[in-house]
């Protein structure tokens, strides 16, 4: 369950940002999670519930933007939606693919007061 | 805050340098905030793994500077990581200075096996954690003080999922799969095969007894990572190990010997 350590890192980032400001509360946290980031959302939500208890994120609204995977075929240069790492290019069938999107795991923004 | 490295990850792991004193430290942090009113939006735009990646880069810089070949060995539980290391450290004894970092949730059993080969080893117990991270490696390496031009094996926690996300600062990642695991592992756990450069297929002595196709496993793995290399071995019979030893020798950065 690396989701727990991911949540702990998010908490760490959020608390550091809060500490740099003059605010006391986090109202909202916006996250970007890519489809191919290796995060299992069910495990993530479960870990979140456990980890944010009695922290600055306990009452914050969590907004998650899911970023769909996107691959670039290195053979024919097609850009295509990529939902699994093992799927070939839909045009030429080759597997030399560069991931353009889908690996994101970011804290995008915080709303604090 | 960790005084030694300036990082402040929440470390619940412990590092034991086998055959030496114990080492560990606490990390804690505390912040106070004056109250104020009015909403502010902070555009954080920060990678969640940022902290880990920074420390991994730091480890990598250290390894590069000392010309150390650091390899991150990953696999499911029981694929044969420790067995491969035992064989390697015994068969290649004296050819290079070797160091091993063992990652397990509990016990020093694997480190004890490595220690028995006469190799310097540190055991990291991750407790509930299911992977090693760059911070743990930083501290383990600080305690080991490896010499230059060495080979450092990092045996990750047996788990094909989580260790894929955490860069340790290694030069290469080596994924080990054994023939008793099923040849569709690479597409069931694609991340690990995607991020590795070498795949060792272990326990080939058992091929006659299990339904496992070498061709299939390679073709599945190449779907995920067309550049992946393969070496087939048996740690029990020793078959194929010379190919692995050759691979290692070719990877060691050549320097002028003084
Ligand atoms: N038949 C056979 N058994 C092997 C081979 N290599 C390892 N084993 C056995 O597989 C079991 C697990 O080996 P380990 O080396 O402990 O595996 P590991 O990957 O280090 O395991 P964890 O650290 O628990 O994840 C042991 O009982 C080994 O004796 C092999 O090539 N052939
Ligand atoms: Mg082991
Ligand atoms: Zn995990
Ligand atoms: Zn194509
Ligand atoms: Zn530290």
XYZ file of C-alpha atoms and ligand atoms in Angstrom:
407
model
C 0.000 0.000 0.000
C 2.225 2.772 -1.244
C -0.934 4.866 -1.345
C -0.394 5.563 2.333
C 3.080 6.968 1.800
C 1.734 8.985 -1.120
C -0.923 10.493 1.139
C 1.746 11.221 3.755
C 3.815 13.058 1.147
C 0.780 15.086 0.111
C 0.113 15.944 3.732
C 3.720 16.985 4.119
C 3.575 19.256 1.071
C 0.284 20.806 2.191
C 1.449 21.446 5.739
C 4.666 23.037 4.520
C 2.776 25.355 2.204
C 0.431 26.267 5.013
C 3.337 26.983 7.330
C 4.857 29.349 4.772
C 1.640 31.366 4.752
C -0.151 33.316 7.420
C -3.214 31.140 7.239
C -4.336 28.514 9.708
C -6.673 26.289 7.768
C -6.762 24.369 4.537
C -10.192 24.569 2.954
C -9.494 22.730 -0.199
C -6.745 20.718 -1.833
C -6.617 20.015 -5.518
C -4.713 16.984 -6.773
C -3.851 15.712 -10.228
C -3.629 11.952 -10.509
C -2.747 10.324 -13.795
C -4.387 7.163 -15.010
C -0.992 5.418 -15.225
C 0.480 6.840 -12.028
C 0.185 3.535 -10.223
C -2.366 4.845 -7.758
C -5.302 2.658 -6.907
C -8.033 5.194 -6.138
C -9.883 2.930 -3.726
C -6.728 2.309 -1.737
C -5.895 5.995 -2.010
C -9.238 7.135 -0.593
C -8.979 4.610 2.197
C -5.443 5.718 3.049
C -6.590 9.345 2.910
C -9.333 8.786 5.464
C -6.866 7.156 7.828
C -3.981 9.535 7.354
C -5.618 12.954 7.479
C -7.242 12.367 10.877
C -6.347 15.217 13.214
C -4.192 16.926 10.604
C -4.645 20.171 8.693
C -6.245 18.201 5.878
C -8.913 16.538 7.971
C -11.610 19.005 7.062
C -10.258 20.057 3.685
C -12.216 19.265 0.532
C -10.210 16.988 -1.691
C -10.635 17.622 -5.390
C -9.023 15.066 -7.664
C -8.525 15.709 -11.347
C -7.921 12.436 -13.150
C -5.587 12.746 -16.095
C -6.130 10.211 -18.857
C -3.102 8.402 -20.235
C -1.703 9.477 -23.576
C 1.039 7.784 -25.582
C 3.196 8.827 -28.518
C 4.240 6.053 -30.897
C 7.934 6.406 -31.673
C 7.493 4.547 -34.951
C 4.579 6.336 -36.622
C 4.220 9.372 -34.347
C 0.563 8.730 -33.599
C -0.691 10.249 -30.365
C -3.331 8.044 -28.780
C -5.215 7.437 -25.528
C -3.306 4.949 -23.416
C -5.120 3.104 -20.688
C -2.584 0.327 -20.167
C 1.184 0.277 -20.451
C 1.215 -2.905 -22.530
C -1.158 -1.888 -25.312
C 0.433 -1.341 -28.713
C 0.065 1.689 -30.953
C -3.449 1.440 -32.442
C -2.179 2.504 -35.871
C 1.017 0.536 -36.520
C 0.880 -2.027 -33.693
C 4.365 -1.291 -32.377
C 5.333 -1.001 -28.739
C 7.972 1.733 -28.740
C 5.821 4.279 -26.990
C 6.627 7.381 -25.015
C 4.172 8.335 -22.320
C 2.996 11.907 -22.755
C 0.398 11.981 -20.018
C -0.956 9.784 -17.281
C 1.997 9.582 -14.841
C 1.011 12.760 -12.987
C 0.902 12.749 -9.234
C 0.787 16.370 -8.199
C -0.536 18.756 -5.623
C -1.979 21.418 -7.866
C -3.319 23.969 -5.475
C -4.512 24.732 -1.977
C -7.220 27.052 -0.760
C -6.285 28.314 2.685
C -7.707 30.794 5.136
C 13.438 17.403 10.843
C 16.293 15.104 10.123
C 19.471 16.906 11.108
C 21.730 14.700 9.048
C 20.133 15.187 5.691
C 17.768 18.102 6.125
C 14.806 16.096 4.910
C 11.728 15.524 6.957
C 10.005 12.461 5.681
C 8.093 10.543 8.303
C 10.480 7.703 8.825
C 8.967 4.704 10.525
C 11.671 2.431 9.212
C 14.810 1.348 10.961
C 18.257 0.642 9.613
C 20.544 -1.975 11.100
C 24.112 -2.290 10.027
C 24.662 -5.967 10.495
C 27.720 -6.682 12.552
C 27.825 -3.092 13.803
C 25.954 -0.844 16.187
C 22.341 0.095 15.529
C 21.552 3.351 13.864
C 18.354 5.274 13.694
C 16.882 8.692 14.126
C 13.568 10.314 14.718
C 11.894 12.697 12.410
C 9.314 15.041 13.690
C 8.064 18.376 12.681
C 5.961 21.057 14.157
C 4.491 24.251 12.861
C 2.574 27.058 14.508
C 0.414 29.463 12.618
C -1.093 32.757 13.552
C -4.755 33.004 12.586
C -5.779 35.338 9.833
C -8.839 35.827 7.702
C -9.606 35.666 4.028
C -9.096 32.923 1.495
C -5.935 32.506 -0.486
C -5.270 30.136 -3.321
C -1.768 28.749 -3.457
C -0.710 27.339 -6.799
C 1.460 24.602 -5.408
C 2.133 22.639 -8.620
C 4.360 20.184 -6.846
C 5.092 16.581 -7.664
C 4.059 14.393 -4.758
C 7.240 12.366 -5.127
C 9.338 15.531 -5.359
C 11.038 14.980 -2.013
C 11.866 11.370 -2.837
C 13.112 12.299 -6.280
C 15.403 14.990 -4.896
C 16.957 12.555 -2.457
C 17.234 9.946 -5.199
C 19.144 12.455 -7.319
C 21.378 13.114 -4.376
C 22.090 9.407 -3.973
C 22.731 9.123 -7.690
C 25.209 11.986 -7.531
C 26.993 10.299 -4.658
C 27.162 6.972 -6.518
C 28.386 8.645 -9.691
C 31.045 10.583 -7.834
C 32.360 7.403 -6.238
C 31.885 5.393 -9.395
C 29.590 2.940 -7.608
C 27.250 0.737 -9.607
C 24.000 0.790 -7.623
C 21.375 -1.742 -8.663
C 17.810 -1.889 -7.373
C 16.586 -5.502 -7.327
C 12.823 -5.844 -7.384
C 10.494 -8.848 -7.548
C 7.499 -10.551 -6.026
C 8.145 -12.137 -2.642
C 10.292 -15.234 -3.030
C 11.424 -14.907 -6.654
C 15.003 -15.414 -5.537
C 16.574 -11.993 -4.970
C 18.523 -13.047 -1.895
C 19.487 -16.379 -3.472
C 20.827 -14.558 -6.516
C 22.865 -12.263 -4.297
C 24.235 -15.146 -2.225
C 25.422 -16.886 -5.371
C 26.804 -13.722 -6.912
C 28.677 -12.610 -3.816
C 30.193 -16.046 -3.405
C 31.077 -16.670 -7.051
C 32.447 -13.176 -7.683
C 34.219 -12.771 -4.385
C 37.285 -10.591 -4.702
C 36.422 -9.299 -8.169
C 34.784 -6.116 -6.884
C 34.081 -4.527 -3.528
C 30.427 -5.445 -2.906
C 27.851 -3.903 -0.594
C 24.252 -4.914 -0.002
C 21.253 -3.080 1.372
C 18.411 -5.419 2.308
C 14.848 -4.166 2.470
C 12.261 -6.252 4.299
C 9.241 -5.408 6.379
C 10.535 -7.464 9.307
C 13.583 -9.450 10.461
C 17.243 -9.443 9.513
C 17.048 -12.913 7.962
C 18.065 -11.788 4.482
C 20.862 -9.596 5.796
C 22.118 -12.513 7.882
C 22.269 -14.649 4.731
C 24.279 -11.927 2.988
C 26.495 -11.401 6.030
C 27.350 -15.102 5.882
C 28.988 -14.527 2.488
C 31.349 -12.041 4.115
C 29.774 -8.998 2.468
C 29.071 -5.706 4.186
C 25.302 -5.426 4.528
C 22.704 -3.093 6.038
C 19.179 -4.225 6.771
C 16.331 -1.763 6.446
C 13.104 -2.847 8.083
C 10.249 -0.908 6.589
C 7.665 -2.058 9.139
C 4.315 -1.592 7.446
C 5.954 0.107 4.483
C 5.954 -1.986 1.340
C 8.896 -0.388 -0.482
C 12.249 1.265 0.074
C 12.554 4.976 -0.562
C 15.477 7.238 -1.362
C 15.659 8.585 2.169
C 16.227 5.125 3.659
C 18.966 4.472 1.130
C 20.649 7.771 1.923
C 20.984 6.828 5.562
C 21.932 3.225 4.910
C 24.707 4.365 2.577
C 25.931 6.956 5.080
C 26.369 4.158 7.590
C 28.145 1.853 5.134
C 30.681 4.272 3.710
C 31.264 2.256 0.535
C 34.631 2.543 -1.199
C 34.966 3.752 -4.770
C 34.406 1.521 -7.813
C 32.142 -0.812 -5.876
C 28.919 -2.613 -6.693
C 25.975 -1.899 -4.397
C 22.996 -4.244 -4.547
C 19.783 -2.933 -3.077
C 17.276 -5.725 -2.490
C 13.895 -4.062 -2.383
C 10.917 -5.336 -0.435
C 9.321 -8.295 -2.218
C 6.453 -6.541 -3.977
C 5.880 -5.892 -7.655
C 3.696 -2.837 -7.194
C 4.949 -0.183 -4.799
C 8.721 -0.172 -5.347
C 8.083 0.818 -8.971
C 7.130 4.333 -7.910
C 10.150 5.100 -5.794
C 13.431 6.055 -7.391
C 16.276 5.176 -5.042
C 19.006 6.777 -7.101
C 20.017 3.462 -8.640
C 21.841 3.171 -11.943
C 19.614 0.363 -13.159
C 16.600 -1.495 -11.959
C 16.639 -5.271 -12.251
C 13.349 -7.153 -12.066
C 13.442 -10.827 -11.136
C 10.659 -13.198 -12.005
C 10.649 -16.906 -11.293
C 9.079 -19.537 -13.504
C 6.659 -20.571 -10.776
C 4.897 -17.206 -10.951
C 3.074 -17.421 -14.260
C 4.240 -15.962 -17.543
C 1.665 -13.158 -17.621
C 3.248 -11.257 -14.692
C 4.636 -8.505 -16.960
C 1.216 -7.370 -18.094
C -0.385 -7.853 -14.695
C 2.289 -5.667 -13.063
C 3.434 -3.551 -15.997
C 4.981 -0.666 -14.042
C 7.834 -2.750 -12.724
C 8.717 -4.088 -16.154
C 8.327 -0.645 -17.666
C 10.895 0.889 -15.323
C 13.483 -1.920 -15.340
C 16.323 -2.422 -17.790
C 17.080 -6.073 -17.084
C 14.751 -8.967 -16.356
C 16.226 -12.038 -14.709
C 14.131 -15.146 -15.148
C 14.982 -17.377 -12.202
C 14.325 -20.994 -11.202
C 14.637 -22.329 -14.740
C 15.527 -25.694 -13.159
C 11.799 -25.944 -12.447
C 10.705 -25.370 -16.062
C 9.921 -29.072 -16.668
C 7.412 -29.037 -13.821
C 5.468 -25.825 -14.341
C 3.393 -24.394 -17.165
C 5.599 -21.417 -17.978
C 6.647 -20.303 -21.427
C 9.889 -18.334 -21.728
C 8.753 -17.021 -25.095
C 5.459 -15.815 -23.682
C 6.930 -14.045 -20.690
C 9.409 -12.244 -22.919
C 6.828 -11.226 -25.428
C 4.517 -9.896 -22.699
C 7.396 -8.030 -21.112
C 8.427 -6.526 -24.448
C 4.908 -5.221 -24.923
C 5.470 -3.116 -21.843
C 9.146 -2.391 -22.447
C 10.588 -3.253 -25.864
C 14.132 -2.459 -24.692
C 14.123 -4.885 -21.753
C 17.016 -7.373 -21.655
C 16.620 -10.939 -20.333
C 18.904 -13.380 -18.577
C 17.650 -16.864 -17.660
C 19.171 -18.420 -14.575
C 18.814 -20.999 -11.859
C 20.264 -19.965 -8.538
C 19.983 -23.569 -7.439
C 21.845 -25.287 -10.279
C 23.921 -22.265 -11.271
C 22.788 -22.497 -14.878
C 22.906 -19.170 -16.720
C 24.575 -17.274 -13.900
C 27.684 -16.604 -15.980
C 25.504 -14.444 -18.234
C 24.520 -12.350 -15.241
C 28.100 -12.050 -14.047
C 29.093 -10.931 -17.528
C 26.313 -8.328 -17.521
C 27.566 -6.987 -14.185
C 31.150 -6.731 -15.357
C 30.096 -4.821 -18.427
C 28.078 -2.383 -16.323
C 30.849 -1.482 -13.937
C 32.171 1.876 -15.045
C 35.760 1.466 -16.131
C 38.290 3.621 -14.318
C 42.041 3.734 -14.121
C 43.136 1.441 -11.348
C 45.614 3.156 -9.107
N 14.150 -24.444 -7.453
C 14.700 -23.257 -7.248
N 14.439 -22.612 -6.092
C 15.008 -21.387 -5.910
C 15.842 -20.792 -6.874
N 16.234 -19.588 -6.430
C 15.669 -19.434 -5.215
N 14.942 -20.528 -4.881
C 14.176 -20.743 -3.648
O 13.116 -19.823 -3.587
C 12.870 -19.424 -2.231
C 12.896 -17.916 -2.092
O 14.202 -17.444 -2.400
P 14.762 -16.072 -1.845
O 16.098 -15.892 -2.433
O 14.630 -16.012 -0.370
O 13.732 -15.055 -2.516
P 13.593 -13.482 -2.281
O 13.179 -12.894 -3.573
O 14.826 -12.956 -1.661
O 12.404 -13.437 -1.229
P 11.883 -12.174 -0.368
O 13.083 -11.438 0.112
O 11.098 -12.806 0.729
O 11.030 -11.377 -1.294
C 13.933 -20.120 -1.397
O 13.362 -21.265 -0.832
C 14.989 -20.476 -2.408
O 15.723 -21.612 -2.034
C 16.082 -21.511 -8.095
O 16.782 -21.078 -9.021
N 15.461 -22.727 -8.235
Mg 15.039 -11.739 0.034
Zn 2.062 -0.987 -1.301
Zn 2.505 3.588 -34.361
Zn 16.901 11.664 7.212
